[in-house]
Coordinates of C-alpha atoms in Angstrom, one line a residue:
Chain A
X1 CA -1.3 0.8 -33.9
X2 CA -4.8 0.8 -32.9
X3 CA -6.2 1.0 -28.9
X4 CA -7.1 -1.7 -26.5
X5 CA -9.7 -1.2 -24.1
X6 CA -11.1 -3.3 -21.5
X7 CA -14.7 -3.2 -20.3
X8 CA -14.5 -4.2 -16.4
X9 CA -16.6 -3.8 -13.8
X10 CA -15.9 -6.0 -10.8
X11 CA -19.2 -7.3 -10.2
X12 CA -21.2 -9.6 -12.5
X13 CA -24.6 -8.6 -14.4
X14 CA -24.1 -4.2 -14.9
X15 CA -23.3 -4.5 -18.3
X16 CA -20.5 -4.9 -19.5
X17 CA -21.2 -7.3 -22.3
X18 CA -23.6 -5.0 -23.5
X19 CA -21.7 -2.1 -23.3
X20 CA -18.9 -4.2 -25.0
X21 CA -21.2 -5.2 -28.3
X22 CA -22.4 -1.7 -29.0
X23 CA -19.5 0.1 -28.2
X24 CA -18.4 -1.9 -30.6
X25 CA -21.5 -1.3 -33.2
X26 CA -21.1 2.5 -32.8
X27 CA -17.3 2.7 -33.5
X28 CA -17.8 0.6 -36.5
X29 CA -20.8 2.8 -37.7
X30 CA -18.0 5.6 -37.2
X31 CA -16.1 4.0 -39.9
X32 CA -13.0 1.8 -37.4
X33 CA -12.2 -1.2 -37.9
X34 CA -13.1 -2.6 -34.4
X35 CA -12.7 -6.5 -33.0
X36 CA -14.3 -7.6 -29.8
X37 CA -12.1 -9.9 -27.6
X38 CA -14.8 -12.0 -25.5
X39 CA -12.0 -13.5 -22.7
X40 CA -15.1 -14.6 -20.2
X41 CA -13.7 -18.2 -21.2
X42 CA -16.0 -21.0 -19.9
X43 CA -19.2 -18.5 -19.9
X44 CA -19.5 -16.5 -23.2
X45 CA -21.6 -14.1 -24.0
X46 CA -21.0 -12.1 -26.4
X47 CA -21.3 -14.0 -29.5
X48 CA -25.0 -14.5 -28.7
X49 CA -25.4 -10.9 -27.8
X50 CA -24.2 -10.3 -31.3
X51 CA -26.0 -12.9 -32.6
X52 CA -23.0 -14.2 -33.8
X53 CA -23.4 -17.2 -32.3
X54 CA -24.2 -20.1 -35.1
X55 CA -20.5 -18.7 -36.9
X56 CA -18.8 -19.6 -34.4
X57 CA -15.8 -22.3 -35.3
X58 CA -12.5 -21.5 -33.5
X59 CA -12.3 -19.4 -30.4
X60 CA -9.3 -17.9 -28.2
X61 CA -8.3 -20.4 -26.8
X62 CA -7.7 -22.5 -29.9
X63 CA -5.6 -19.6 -31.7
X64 CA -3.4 -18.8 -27.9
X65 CA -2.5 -22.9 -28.6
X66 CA -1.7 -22.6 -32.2
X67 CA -4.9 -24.9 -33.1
X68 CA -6.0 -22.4 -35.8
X69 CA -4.4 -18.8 -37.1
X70 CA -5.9 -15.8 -35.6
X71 CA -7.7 -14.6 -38.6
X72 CA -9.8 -18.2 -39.1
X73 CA -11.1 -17.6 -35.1
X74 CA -12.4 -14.1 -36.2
X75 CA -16.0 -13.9 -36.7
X76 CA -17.1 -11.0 -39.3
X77 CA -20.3 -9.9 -38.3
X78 CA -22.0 -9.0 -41.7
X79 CA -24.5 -6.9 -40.8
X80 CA -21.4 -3.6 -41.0
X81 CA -19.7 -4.8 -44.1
X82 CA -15.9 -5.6 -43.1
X83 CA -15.4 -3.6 -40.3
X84 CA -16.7 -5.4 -36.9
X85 CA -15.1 -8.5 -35.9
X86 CA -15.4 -10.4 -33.1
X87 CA -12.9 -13.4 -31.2
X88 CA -14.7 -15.6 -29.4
X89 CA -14.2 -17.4 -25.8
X90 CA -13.6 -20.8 -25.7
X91 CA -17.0 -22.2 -24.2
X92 CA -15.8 -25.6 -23.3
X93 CA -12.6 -24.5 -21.2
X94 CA -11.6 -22.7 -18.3
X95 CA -10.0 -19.8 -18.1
X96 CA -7.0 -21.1 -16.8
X97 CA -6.5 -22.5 -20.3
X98 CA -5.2 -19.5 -21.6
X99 CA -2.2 -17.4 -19.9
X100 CA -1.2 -13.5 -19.4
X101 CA 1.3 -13.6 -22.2
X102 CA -0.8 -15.8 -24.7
X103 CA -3.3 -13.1 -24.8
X104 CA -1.2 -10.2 -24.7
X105 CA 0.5 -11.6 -27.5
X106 CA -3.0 -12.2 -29.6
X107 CA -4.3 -8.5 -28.3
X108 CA -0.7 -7.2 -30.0
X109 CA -1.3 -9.1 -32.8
X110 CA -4.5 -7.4 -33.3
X111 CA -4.1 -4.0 -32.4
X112 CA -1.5 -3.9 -35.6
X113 CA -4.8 -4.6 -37.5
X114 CA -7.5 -3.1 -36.3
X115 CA -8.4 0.8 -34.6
X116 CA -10.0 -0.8 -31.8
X117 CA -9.1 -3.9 -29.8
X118 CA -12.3 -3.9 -26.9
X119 CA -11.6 -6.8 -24.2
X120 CA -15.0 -7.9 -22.5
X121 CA -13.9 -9.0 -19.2
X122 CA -15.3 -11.4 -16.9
X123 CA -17.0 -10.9 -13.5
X124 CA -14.4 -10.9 -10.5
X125 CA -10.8 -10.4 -9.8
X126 CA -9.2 -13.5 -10.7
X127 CA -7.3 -14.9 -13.6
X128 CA -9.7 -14.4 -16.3
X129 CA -9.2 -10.5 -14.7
X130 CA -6.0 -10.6 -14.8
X131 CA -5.2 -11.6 -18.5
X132 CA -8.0 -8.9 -19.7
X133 CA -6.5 -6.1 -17.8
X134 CA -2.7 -6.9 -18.2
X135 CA -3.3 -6.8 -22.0
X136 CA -5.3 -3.7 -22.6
X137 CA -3.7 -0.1 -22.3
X138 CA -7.2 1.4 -21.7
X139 CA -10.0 0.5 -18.8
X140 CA -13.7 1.8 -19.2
X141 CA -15.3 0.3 -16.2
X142 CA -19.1 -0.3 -15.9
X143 CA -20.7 0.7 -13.0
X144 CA -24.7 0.5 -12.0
X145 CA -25.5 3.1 -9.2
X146 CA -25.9 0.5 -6.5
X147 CA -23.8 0.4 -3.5
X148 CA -22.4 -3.0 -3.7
X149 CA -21.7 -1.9 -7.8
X150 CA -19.3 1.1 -6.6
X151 CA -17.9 -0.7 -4.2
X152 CA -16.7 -3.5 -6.4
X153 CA -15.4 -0.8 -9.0
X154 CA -13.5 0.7 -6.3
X155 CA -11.7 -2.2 -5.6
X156 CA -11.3 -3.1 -9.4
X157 CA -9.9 0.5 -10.4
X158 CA -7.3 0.2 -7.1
X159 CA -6.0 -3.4 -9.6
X160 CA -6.0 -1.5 -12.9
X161 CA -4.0 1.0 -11.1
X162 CA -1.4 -1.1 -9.8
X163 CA -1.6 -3.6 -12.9
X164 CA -0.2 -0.2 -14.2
X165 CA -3.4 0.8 -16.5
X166 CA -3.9 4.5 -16.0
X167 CA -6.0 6.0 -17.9
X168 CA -9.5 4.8 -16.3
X169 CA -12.7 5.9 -17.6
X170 CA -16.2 5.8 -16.3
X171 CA -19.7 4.4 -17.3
X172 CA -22.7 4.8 -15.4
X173 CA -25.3 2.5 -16.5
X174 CA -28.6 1.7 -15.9
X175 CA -29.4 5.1 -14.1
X176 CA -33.2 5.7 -13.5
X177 CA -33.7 9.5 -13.6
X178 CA -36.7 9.0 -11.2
X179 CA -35.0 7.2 -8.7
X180 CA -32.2 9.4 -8.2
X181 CA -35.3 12.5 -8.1
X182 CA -36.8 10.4 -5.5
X183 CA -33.5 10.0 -3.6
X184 CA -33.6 6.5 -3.4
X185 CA -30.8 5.9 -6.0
X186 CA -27.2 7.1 -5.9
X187 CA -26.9 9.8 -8.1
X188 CA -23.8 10.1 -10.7
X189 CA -22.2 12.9 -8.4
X190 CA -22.4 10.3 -5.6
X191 CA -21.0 7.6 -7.4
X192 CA -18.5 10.0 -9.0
X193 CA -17.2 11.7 -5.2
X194 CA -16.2 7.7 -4.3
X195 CA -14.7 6.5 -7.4
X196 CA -13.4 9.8 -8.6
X197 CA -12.4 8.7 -12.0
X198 CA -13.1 10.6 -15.6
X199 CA -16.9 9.8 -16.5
X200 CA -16.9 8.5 -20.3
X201 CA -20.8 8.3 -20.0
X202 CA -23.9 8.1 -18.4
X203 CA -26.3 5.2 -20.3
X204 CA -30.3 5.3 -18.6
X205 CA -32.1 2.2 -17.9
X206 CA -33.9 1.2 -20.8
X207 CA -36.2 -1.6 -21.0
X208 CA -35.6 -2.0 -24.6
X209 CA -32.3 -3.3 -24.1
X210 CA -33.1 -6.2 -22.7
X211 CA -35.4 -7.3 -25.7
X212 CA -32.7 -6.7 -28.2
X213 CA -29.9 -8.2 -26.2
X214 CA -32.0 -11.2 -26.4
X215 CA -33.0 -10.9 -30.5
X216 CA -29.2 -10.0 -30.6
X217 CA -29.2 -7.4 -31.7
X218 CA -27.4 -4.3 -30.3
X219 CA -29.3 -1.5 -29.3
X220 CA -27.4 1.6 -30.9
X221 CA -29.6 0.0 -34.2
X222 CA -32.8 1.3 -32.2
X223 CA -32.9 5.2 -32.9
X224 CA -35.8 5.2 -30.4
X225 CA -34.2 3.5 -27.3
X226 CA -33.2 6.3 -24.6
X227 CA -29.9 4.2 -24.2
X228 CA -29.3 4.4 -27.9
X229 CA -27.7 8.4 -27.4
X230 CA -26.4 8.0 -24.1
X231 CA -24.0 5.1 -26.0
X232 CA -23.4 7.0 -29.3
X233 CA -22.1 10.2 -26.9
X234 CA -19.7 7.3 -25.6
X235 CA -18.2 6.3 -28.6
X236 CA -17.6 9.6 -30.0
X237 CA -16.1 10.6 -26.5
X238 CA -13.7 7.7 -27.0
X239 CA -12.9 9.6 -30.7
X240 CA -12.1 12.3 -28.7
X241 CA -15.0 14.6 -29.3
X242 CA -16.4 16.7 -26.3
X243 CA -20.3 15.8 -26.0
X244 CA -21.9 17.3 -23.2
X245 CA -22.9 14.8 -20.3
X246 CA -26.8 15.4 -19.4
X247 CA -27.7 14.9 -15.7
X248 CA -30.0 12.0 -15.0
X249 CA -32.5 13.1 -11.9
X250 CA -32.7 16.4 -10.7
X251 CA -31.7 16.7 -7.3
X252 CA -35.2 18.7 -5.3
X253 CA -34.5 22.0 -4.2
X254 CA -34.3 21.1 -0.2
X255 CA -31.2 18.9 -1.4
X256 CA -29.7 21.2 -3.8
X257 CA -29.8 24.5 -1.5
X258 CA -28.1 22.2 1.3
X259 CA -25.5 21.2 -1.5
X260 CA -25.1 24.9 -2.4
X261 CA -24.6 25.6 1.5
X262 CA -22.1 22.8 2.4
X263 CA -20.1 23.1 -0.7
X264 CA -20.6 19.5 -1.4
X265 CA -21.3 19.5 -4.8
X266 CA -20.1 21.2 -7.7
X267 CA -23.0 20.9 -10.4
Chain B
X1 CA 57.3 -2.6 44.0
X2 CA 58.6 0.1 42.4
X3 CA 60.8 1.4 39.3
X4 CA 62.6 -0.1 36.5
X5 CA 63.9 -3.3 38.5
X6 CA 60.3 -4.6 38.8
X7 CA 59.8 -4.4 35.4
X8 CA 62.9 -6.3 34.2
X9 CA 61.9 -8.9 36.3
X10 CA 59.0 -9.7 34.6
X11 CA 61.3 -10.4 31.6
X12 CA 60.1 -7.7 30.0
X13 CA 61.3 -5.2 27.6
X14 CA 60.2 -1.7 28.6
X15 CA 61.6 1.7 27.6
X16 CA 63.7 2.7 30.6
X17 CA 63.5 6.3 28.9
X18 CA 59.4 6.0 29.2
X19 CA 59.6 4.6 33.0
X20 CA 61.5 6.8 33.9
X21 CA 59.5 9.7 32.9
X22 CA 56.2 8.8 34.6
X23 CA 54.5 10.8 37.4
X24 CA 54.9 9.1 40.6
X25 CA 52.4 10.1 43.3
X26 CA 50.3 7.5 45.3
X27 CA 47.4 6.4 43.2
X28 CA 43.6 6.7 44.6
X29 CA 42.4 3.2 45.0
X30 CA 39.4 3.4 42.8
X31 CA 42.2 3.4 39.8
X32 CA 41.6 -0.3 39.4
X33 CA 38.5 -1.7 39.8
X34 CA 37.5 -5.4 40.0
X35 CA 33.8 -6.5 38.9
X36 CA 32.8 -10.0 38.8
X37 CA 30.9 -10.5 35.7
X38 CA 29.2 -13.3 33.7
X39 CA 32.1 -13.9 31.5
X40 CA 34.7 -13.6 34.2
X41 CA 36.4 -11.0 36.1
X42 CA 36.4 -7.6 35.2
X43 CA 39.3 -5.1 35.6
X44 CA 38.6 -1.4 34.7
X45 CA 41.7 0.3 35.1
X46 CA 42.3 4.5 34.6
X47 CA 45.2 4.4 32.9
X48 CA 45.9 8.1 33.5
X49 CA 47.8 6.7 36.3
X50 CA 51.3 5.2 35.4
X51 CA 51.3 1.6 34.6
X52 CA 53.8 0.3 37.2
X53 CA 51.6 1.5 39.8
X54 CA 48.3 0.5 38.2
X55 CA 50.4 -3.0 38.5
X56 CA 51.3 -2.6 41.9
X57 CA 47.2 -1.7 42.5
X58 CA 45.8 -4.8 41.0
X59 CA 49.0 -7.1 42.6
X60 CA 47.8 -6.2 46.1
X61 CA 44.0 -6.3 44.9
X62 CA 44.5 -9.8 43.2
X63 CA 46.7 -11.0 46.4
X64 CA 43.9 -9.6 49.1
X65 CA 41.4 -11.9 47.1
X66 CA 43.2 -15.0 45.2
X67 CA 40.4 -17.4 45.5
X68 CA 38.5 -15.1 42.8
X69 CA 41.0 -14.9 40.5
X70 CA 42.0 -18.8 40.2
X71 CA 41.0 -20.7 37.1
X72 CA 39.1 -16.9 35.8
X73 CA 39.7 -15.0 33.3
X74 CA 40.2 -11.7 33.5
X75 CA 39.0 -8.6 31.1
X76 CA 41.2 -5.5 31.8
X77 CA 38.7 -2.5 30.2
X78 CA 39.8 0.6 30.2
X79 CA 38.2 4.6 30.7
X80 CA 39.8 5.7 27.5
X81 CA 41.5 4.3 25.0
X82 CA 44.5 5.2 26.1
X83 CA 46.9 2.4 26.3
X84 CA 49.1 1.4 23.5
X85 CA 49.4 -1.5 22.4
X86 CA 53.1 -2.6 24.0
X87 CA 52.0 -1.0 27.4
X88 CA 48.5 -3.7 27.4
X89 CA 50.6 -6.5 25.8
X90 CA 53.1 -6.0 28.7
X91 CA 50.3 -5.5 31.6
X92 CA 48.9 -9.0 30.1
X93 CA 52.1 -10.5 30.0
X94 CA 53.4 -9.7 33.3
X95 CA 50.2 -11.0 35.1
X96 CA 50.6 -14.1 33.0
X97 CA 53.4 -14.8 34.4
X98 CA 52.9 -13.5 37.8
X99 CA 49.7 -14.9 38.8
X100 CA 49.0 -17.1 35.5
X101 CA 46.0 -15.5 35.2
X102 CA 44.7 -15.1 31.5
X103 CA 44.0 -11.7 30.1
X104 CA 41.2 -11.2 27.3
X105 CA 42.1 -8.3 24.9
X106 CA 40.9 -4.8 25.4
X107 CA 37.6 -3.7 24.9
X108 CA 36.9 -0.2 25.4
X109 CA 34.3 0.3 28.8
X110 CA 31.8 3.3 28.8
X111 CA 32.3 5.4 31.6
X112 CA 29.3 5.7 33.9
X113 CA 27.9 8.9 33.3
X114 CA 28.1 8.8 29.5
X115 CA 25.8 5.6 29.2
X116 CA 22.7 7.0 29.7
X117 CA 23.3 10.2 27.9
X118 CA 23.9 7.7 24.5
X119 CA 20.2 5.9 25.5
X120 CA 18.3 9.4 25.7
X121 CA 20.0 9.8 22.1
X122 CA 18.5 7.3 20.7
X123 CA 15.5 7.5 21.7
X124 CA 15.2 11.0 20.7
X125 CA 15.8 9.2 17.3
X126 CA 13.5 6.1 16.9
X127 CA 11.0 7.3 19.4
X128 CA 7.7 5.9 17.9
X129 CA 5.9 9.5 18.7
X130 CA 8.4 11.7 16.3
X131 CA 9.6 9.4 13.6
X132 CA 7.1 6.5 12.6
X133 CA 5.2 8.1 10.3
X134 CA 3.8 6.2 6.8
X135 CA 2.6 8.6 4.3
X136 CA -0.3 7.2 1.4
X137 CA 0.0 9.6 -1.1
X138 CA -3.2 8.4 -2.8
X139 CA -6.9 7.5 -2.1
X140 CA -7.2 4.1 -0.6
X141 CA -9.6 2.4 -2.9
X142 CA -11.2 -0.8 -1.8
X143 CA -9.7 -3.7 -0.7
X144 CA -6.6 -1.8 0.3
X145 CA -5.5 -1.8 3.5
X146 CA -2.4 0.1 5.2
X147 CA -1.1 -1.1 8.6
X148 CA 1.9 0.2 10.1
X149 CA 3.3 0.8 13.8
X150 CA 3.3 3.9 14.4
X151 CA 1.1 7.1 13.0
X152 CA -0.8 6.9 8.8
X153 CA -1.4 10.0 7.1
X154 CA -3.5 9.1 4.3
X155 CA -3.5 12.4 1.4
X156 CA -6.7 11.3 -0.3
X157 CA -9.8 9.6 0.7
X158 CA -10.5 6.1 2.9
X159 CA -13.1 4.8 0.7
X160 CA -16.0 2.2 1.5
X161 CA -14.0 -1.1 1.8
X162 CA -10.5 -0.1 2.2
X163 CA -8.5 -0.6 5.9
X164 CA -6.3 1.6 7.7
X165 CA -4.7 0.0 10.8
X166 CA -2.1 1.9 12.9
X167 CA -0.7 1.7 16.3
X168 CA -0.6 5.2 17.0
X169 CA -2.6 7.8 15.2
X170 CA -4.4 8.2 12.1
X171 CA -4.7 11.5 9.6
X172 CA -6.8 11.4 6.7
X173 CA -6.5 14.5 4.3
X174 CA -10.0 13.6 2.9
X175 CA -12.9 11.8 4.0
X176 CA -13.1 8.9 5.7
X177 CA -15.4 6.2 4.4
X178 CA -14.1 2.7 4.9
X179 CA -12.4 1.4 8.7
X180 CA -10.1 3.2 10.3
X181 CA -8.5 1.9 13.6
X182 CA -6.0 3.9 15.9
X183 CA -3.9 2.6 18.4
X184 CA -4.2 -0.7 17.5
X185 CA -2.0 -2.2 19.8
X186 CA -4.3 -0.8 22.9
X187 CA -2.8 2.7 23.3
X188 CA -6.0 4.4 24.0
X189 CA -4.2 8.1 23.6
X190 CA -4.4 7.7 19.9
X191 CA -6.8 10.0 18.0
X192 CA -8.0 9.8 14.2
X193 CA -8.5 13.1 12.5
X194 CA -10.2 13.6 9.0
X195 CA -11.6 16.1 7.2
X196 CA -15.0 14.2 6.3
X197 CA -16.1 11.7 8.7
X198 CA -18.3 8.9 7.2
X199 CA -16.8 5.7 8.2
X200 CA -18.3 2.3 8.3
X201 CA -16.4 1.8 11.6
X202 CA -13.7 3.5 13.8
X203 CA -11.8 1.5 16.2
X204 CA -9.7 3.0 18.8
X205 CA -7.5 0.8 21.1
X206 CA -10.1 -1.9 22.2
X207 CA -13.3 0.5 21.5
X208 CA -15.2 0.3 18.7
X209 CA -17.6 3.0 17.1
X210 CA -19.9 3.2 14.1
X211 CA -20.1 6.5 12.4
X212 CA -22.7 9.7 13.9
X213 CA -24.4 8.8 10.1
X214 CA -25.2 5.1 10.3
X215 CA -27.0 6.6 13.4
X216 CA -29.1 8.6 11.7
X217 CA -27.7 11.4 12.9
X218 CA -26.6 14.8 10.7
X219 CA -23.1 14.4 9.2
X220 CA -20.7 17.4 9.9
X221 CA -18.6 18.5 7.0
X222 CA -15.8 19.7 8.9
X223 CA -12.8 18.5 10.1
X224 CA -13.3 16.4 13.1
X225 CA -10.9 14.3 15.6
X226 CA -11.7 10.7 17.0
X227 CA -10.9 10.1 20.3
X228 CA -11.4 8.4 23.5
X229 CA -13.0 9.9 26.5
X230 CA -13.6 8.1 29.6
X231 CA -15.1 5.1 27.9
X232 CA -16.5 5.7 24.3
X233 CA -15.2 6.9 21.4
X234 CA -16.0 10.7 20.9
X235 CA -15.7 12.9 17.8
X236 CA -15.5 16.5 17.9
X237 CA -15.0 19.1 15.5
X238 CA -11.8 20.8 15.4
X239 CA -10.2 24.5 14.3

């Protein structure tokens, strides 16, 4: 039985596609057999950030309504050989189209088959939400040190907790080490004394991922993107190896002797 | 009226043996006592006095005021439970057909100086200040909210977007980051205690107060108390 794990966030445009496609890449250069579940139905994504998207025939929707069988929707992306796979979101429906149990039922269905069943879920708290997070047994949620970024992942982990998904992990994306040196962006300890959830990662901002999210291409191919290590140190935390998290931005030495002198924080 | 003849008279059938063998000194007249009530007339009678001059008691107390009687009914309540069942049936029965004045069935009457002793008890039990207390056991993540009447202790954190309304006090074992309002209901002698205080907003009774922080002023990382003092809301740092 292989692990389902939904990439949430809360709010719309930190990443979680992204996140979703190479998580995906690395744990299939690890050797699993991985599918990506895109359930953003109506606004899809992740086929194009695969560059997947001229394969695409059936999509969820048509296999939760029995249009197609589950292995015709699957899209075998060819650049890994056998073992990435992605099902696409309907493009052309709402989410509404396809219900809790539906997709529980296709997310079962696939976990028998693969080591890795990754849910990309939509922005917001609603039904799309729901349906992701009721069928995965795992949360990683995406977080960009912004205010109105924590807050929404606040609010989303309170739901995965009382949808009953417990073990919650942490990404912090987009970080600019400058920034946080500057004091003008939340650090990861900030964000981490609010959300107070296990941190899975730390990715830094990287201008290089927008240009190969666009070529789609994902950018754990790049060896020389700064994201590129920060993502592999992910997946082989999900594989349960202990990498060492680096500290983005060093905090000056005003901030870090009042730190030391108020107990605040524990670096 | 006196003795066993009385009582045959009524048509009555009454131990002789038990007559016979009750006390018979004048009775005070407070023994029966008429009270005009909502429902009808009340009789509370102390029936440690023998029943035959109970009887003769209410006879002269229904005779002295007839007019109040007609057409009511009467409720005969007693001190104590004390009555059997044959002696009520037969004080019923004999007014009945006396006076033809109705008798409700017993119901047991309070004496005076127990009813307030029972109130005091109560309250001692459901008073809002001792009992009503809600306990979160977790952090209160965003978009939570906790109301509840009476006092919230919160064991975690009141992060930025979650709500805790109370109508008496609040206590958060953590830090406060999100609204907190005390005394919601307008009782401007509740108080809000936490061990960080950052929030967006404290509200206490009808006074409203943004946190020391969003002032620009230096946070203290103690724990501090919320309360009102002549008209503003002032926090202080407590031992």
């Amino acid at each position: 039985m292989g692990r389902s794990i939904v990439v949430t966030s809360g709010k719309g445009g930190v990443g979680k596609t992204t996140l979703t496609a190479n998580l995906g890449y690395g744990l299939s250069l690890e050797g699993k057999k991985v599918v990506l579940v895109d359930t953003d139905i109506g606004l899809r994504n992740l086929d194009v950030i695969l560059g997947l998207e001229n394969r695409v025939v059936y999509d969820v929707v048509n296999v939760a309504e029995g249009t197609c069988e589950l292995q015709q929707a699957l899209v075998k992306d060819k650049r890994l050989g056998s073992s990435l796979f992605l099902l696409p979101a309907a493009q052309t429906r709402r989410k509404e189209d396809i219900s809790n149990d539906q997709l529980k039922q296709i997310v079962t269905a696939l976990k028998g088959a693969f080591d890795y069943v990754i849910l990309d879920c939509p922005a917001g708290i609603e039904h799309g939400f729901n349906n992701a997070v009721n069928s995965a047994d795992e949360a990683v949620v995406v977080v960009t040190p912004e205010v109105s970024s924590v807050r929404d992942a606040d609010r989303v982990i309170g739901l995965l907790e009382s949808a009953g998904v417990n073990d919650i992990s942490l990404v912090v994306n987009r970080i600019k080490p400058e920034m946080v040196s500057s004091g003008e962006m939340m650090s990861v300890e900030d964000v981490l004394d609010i959300l107070a959830v296990r941190l899975l990662g730390v990715i830094p901002e990287d201008r290089q991922v927008i240009v190969s999210t666009n070529k789609g291409e994902p950018i754990i191919l790049n060896e020389k993107s700064l994201a590129t290590s920060a993502i592999k140190a992910i997946v082989n935390r999900l594989e349960g190896r202990e990498v060492p998290i680096p500290t983005f931005g060093k905090r000056g030495f005003w901030a870090r002797l009042s730190d030391a002198i108020t107990g605040r924080r524990k670096q | 009226m006196c003795g066993g003849a009385d009582v045959t008279c009524f048509g009555q059938r009454v131990d002789v043996e038990y007559m016979a063998t009750m006390p018979r000194k004048a009775i005070p007249d407070d023994a029966v006592t008429i009270k005009g009530t909502i429902d009808g007339v009340n009789v509370i009678v102390d029936e440690k006095y023998d029943l035959v001059r109970l009887f003769s008691k209410l006879e002269q107390k229904i005779k002295s005021a007839k007019s109040f009687f007609s057409g009511n009914q009467i409720m005969v309540s007693l001190k104590e439970r004390a009555f059997t069942k044959d002696e009520f049936d037969y004080f019923r029965s004999s007014l009945k057909l006396k006076y033809g004045v109705d008798v409700a069935p017993l119901i047991p009457v309070q004496s005076e100086e127990e009813k307030p002793k029972i109130e005091e008890d109560k309250l001692f039990k459901t008073g809002p200040q001792l009992c009503n207390t809600k306990v979160i056991s977790h952090t209160l993540r965003a978009g939570q909210s906790v109301e509840y009447e009476g006092d919230i202790v919160v064991a975690g954190d009141v992060n930025p977007g979650a709500e805790v309304v109370a109508t008496g006090n609040v206590f958060v074992m953590g830090a406060v980051r999100g609204r907190v309002c005390a005394g919601c209901k307008g009782n401007r002698e509740s108080y809000i205690i936490a061990m960080d205080f950052e929030p967006v907003q404290l509200r206490i009774a009808d006074k409203v107060a943004v946190s020391p922080s969003a002032q620009g002023l230096k946070r203290e990382l103690r724990t501090q108390k919320a309360f009102i003092e002549g008209d503003s809301i002032v926090v202080v740092s407590v031992r």
